[in-house]
Steps between C-alpha positions, in 0.01 A plus 500: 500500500267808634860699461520388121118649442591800675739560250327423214214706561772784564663458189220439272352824668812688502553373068147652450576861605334509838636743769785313711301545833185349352703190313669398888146561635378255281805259550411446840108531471577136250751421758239503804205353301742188406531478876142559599532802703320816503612800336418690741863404603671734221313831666643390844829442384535867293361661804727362764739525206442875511462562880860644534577853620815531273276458188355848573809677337335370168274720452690781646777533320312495214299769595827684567657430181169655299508820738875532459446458102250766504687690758765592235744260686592316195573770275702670757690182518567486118639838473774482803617147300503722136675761696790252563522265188300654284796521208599187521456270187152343539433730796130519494480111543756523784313779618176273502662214675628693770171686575358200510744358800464804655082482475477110575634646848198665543239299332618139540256398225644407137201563246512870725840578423441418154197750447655783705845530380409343124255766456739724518797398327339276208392829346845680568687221322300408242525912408890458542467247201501192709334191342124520656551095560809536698401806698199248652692277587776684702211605661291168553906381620595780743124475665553092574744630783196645702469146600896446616603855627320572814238580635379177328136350474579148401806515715244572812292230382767282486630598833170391643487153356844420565498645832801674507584909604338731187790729620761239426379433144434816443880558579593221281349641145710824494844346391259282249315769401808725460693202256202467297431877456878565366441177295198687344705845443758280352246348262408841391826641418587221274185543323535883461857488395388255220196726413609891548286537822714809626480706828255844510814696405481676841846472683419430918540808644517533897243739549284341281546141712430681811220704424304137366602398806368751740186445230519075563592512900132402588492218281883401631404523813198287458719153520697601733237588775328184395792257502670678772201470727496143466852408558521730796227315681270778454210351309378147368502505127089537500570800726765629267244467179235714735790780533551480113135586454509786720860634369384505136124701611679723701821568229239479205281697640677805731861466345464419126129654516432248149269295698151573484226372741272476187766225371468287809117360411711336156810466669348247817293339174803399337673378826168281583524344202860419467505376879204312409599305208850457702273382810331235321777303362641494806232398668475166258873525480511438869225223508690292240829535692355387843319189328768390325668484855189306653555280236865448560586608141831717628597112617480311220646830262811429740520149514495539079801749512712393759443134298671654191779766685534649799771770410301825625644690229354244209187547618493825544604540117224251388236731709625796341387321160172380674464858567587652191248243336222558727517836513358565145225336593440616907474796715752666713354393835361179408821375393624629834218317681543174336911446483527639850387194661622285232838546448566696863522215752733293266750771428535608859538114584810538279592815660424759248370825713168635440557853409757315264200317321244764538690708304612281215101425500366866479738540190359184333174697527650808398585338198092381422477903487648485161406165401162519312214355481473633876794774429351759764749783440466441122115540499515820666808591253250430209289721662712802477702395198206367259734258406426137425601235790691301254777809412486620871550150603854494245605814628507336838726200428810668578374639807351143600829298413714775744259428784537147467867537498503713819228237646768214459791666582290574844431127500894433515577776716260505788675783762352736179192423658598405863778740595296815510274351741773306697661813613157731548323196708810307655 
């Protein structure tokens, strides 16, 4: 019964347009007055929630992705991918997408990618004659993979609750991220074929290629030193977001000399209050998760399930609707925070692997990126675009209905997910 208050205080909360951190504070505020305990227990459970050394690459790599955006990182980036494709029919948006894999390997945060690389390319493609609508949300699309390619926030966060190697899922989202970025390109062509969306005109030329290149090989490098330090052994994946921090300053500031120290004062503003707003949520995020375990929720969830099917692969399909549904409505890491313990101990009863589910799950809430009302790539979008959410929102369909299509096929064909890691870790 105190679970069924919970609940309704967090939806009624949630339907009224509070913030998703404050609605599951208040779910388990009701839920611990129903029981008659103090609620004093919700600040001891986000700060033992918190206490965890890996959770320090937050606020790290975020810092590094707003010094590497105002390094000139990203723009480098976008002009060694329009050196190579830039002709091709709807180039600019496959331009777009592939800056943004390239930069979610540096940033690992989604609404990031989306600001650096879309404030770049909106402009350049709505001047080429694309529609303003669908230029926002190629960009709002290409930025959700900040949360799949890695380095990865949510994926880290995940790591932690699930207790399994951040390398190893790390590992695991570059075939994903890979099928879902051609997916995306794909989407594009077909759309520019239908609408006239040619290439710049510019044939690829090789000394054109290699002198973007030579211009890009910072920001190239930057994944590579970061990934490569952690798979080698050579540094945790806190310790790797520390080294990010330091690469960008040092390339920003001695290499590409576009950083300013006058820009730091705003640029360690904006980090504080992105971390902070990220911090929160997870903070409640993490209290809801471990009383829903006190209360021996993840049991009965299981008992439910396994009462109805207990073909893995069934209920993996209906939690990528749960998901999908859920996601409109929830944050990134609270949806990580609450399925985790939910739906984790049951699947790896039935022998589904972790990395397997944690990646199926940090598409589901790649997906709520696009989704309104919470929609956090389309937000920022709207904020370059100008655009209303509802035509943004339209634009993304296509792009939303190709990762969902690249999330099941994942579902049926696990070693997409599991292979990579397999032969790295085993």
């Amino acid at each position: 019964m105190t679970f069924g208050y919970m609940m309704i205080a967090f939806a009624i909360t949630v339907f009224l347009g509070f913030p998703i951190s404050i609605s599951i504070g208040i779910g388990i505020a009701t839920a611990l007055l129903a029981d008659g305990l103090s609620l004093a227990f919700i600040a001891q459970l986000c700060f033992t929630g918190l206490e965890s050394f890996s959770f320090l690459a937050i606020p790290l790599f975020v810092l590094a992705g707003y010094l590497m955006e105002t390094g000139g990182l990203s723009r480098r980036l976008v002009n060694f991918c329009s050196s190579i494709i830039g002709n091709v029919t709807g180039g600019l948006g496959i331009i777009t997408i592939l800056a943004c894999m390239f930069f979610a390997a540096i940033s690992g945060s989604s609404p990031a990618t989306v600001a650096a690389i879309g404030s770049m390319m909106i402009p350049s493609m709505v001047r080429k004659g694309y529609d303003v609508n669908f230029s926002g949300a190629i960009a709002a699309s290409g930025g959700s993979l900040g949360i799949l390619i890695p380095p990865s926030i949510p994926m880290i966060v995940y790591a932690v609750t699930a207790e399994v190697s951040i390398g190893e899922i790390f590992t695991a989202g570059f075939i994903p991220g890979a099928l879902i970025g051609t997916a995306f390109i794909t989407v594009i062509y077909i759309v520019s074929r239908r609408r006239g969306y040619v290439g710049n005109g510019q044939p690829v030329r090789a000394s054109h290629v290699w002198a973007s290149f030579k211009d890009a090989i910072w920001a190239i490098l930057t994944p590579v030193i970061i990934l490569g330090g952690i798979y080698a052994g050579v540094f945790t994946a806190t310790e790797a977001a520390a080294i990010a921090v330091l690469y960008a300053m040092i390339v920003g500031l001695f290499i590409h000399k576009e950083l300013k120290i006058r820009e730091f004062p705003d640029i360690l503003v904006r980090s504080a209050v992105t971390t902070a707003s990220t911090i929160i949520i997870l903070g409640f995020a993490i209290a809801f998760a471990r009383y829903l375990t006190l209360m021996r929720i993840p049991n009965m969830v299981g008992q439910a399930i396994l009462s109805y099917t207990s073909d893995p692969t069934v209920i993996l399909c209906m939690f990528v609707a749960l998901v999908f549904f859920t996601g409109m409505f929830m944050e990134t890491i609270a949806q990580i925070l609450i399925y985790t313990p939910l739906f984790l101990p049951i699947l790896t009863n039935l022998g589904v692997s972790p990395i397997h589910f944690g990646v199926i799950l940090v598409i589901g809430t790649e997906l709520g990126l696009l989704t309104p009302p919470v929609g956090v790539n389309l937000f920022v979008a709207q904020g370059i675009t100008g655009s209303p959410l509802g035509k943004l929102s339209r634009n993304a369909i296509p792009f939303v209905i190709a990762m969902l299509i690249c999330q099941l096929l994942l579902v049926f064909i696990p070693k997409l997910v599991t292979g990579l890691p397999d032969l790295v870790y085993r």
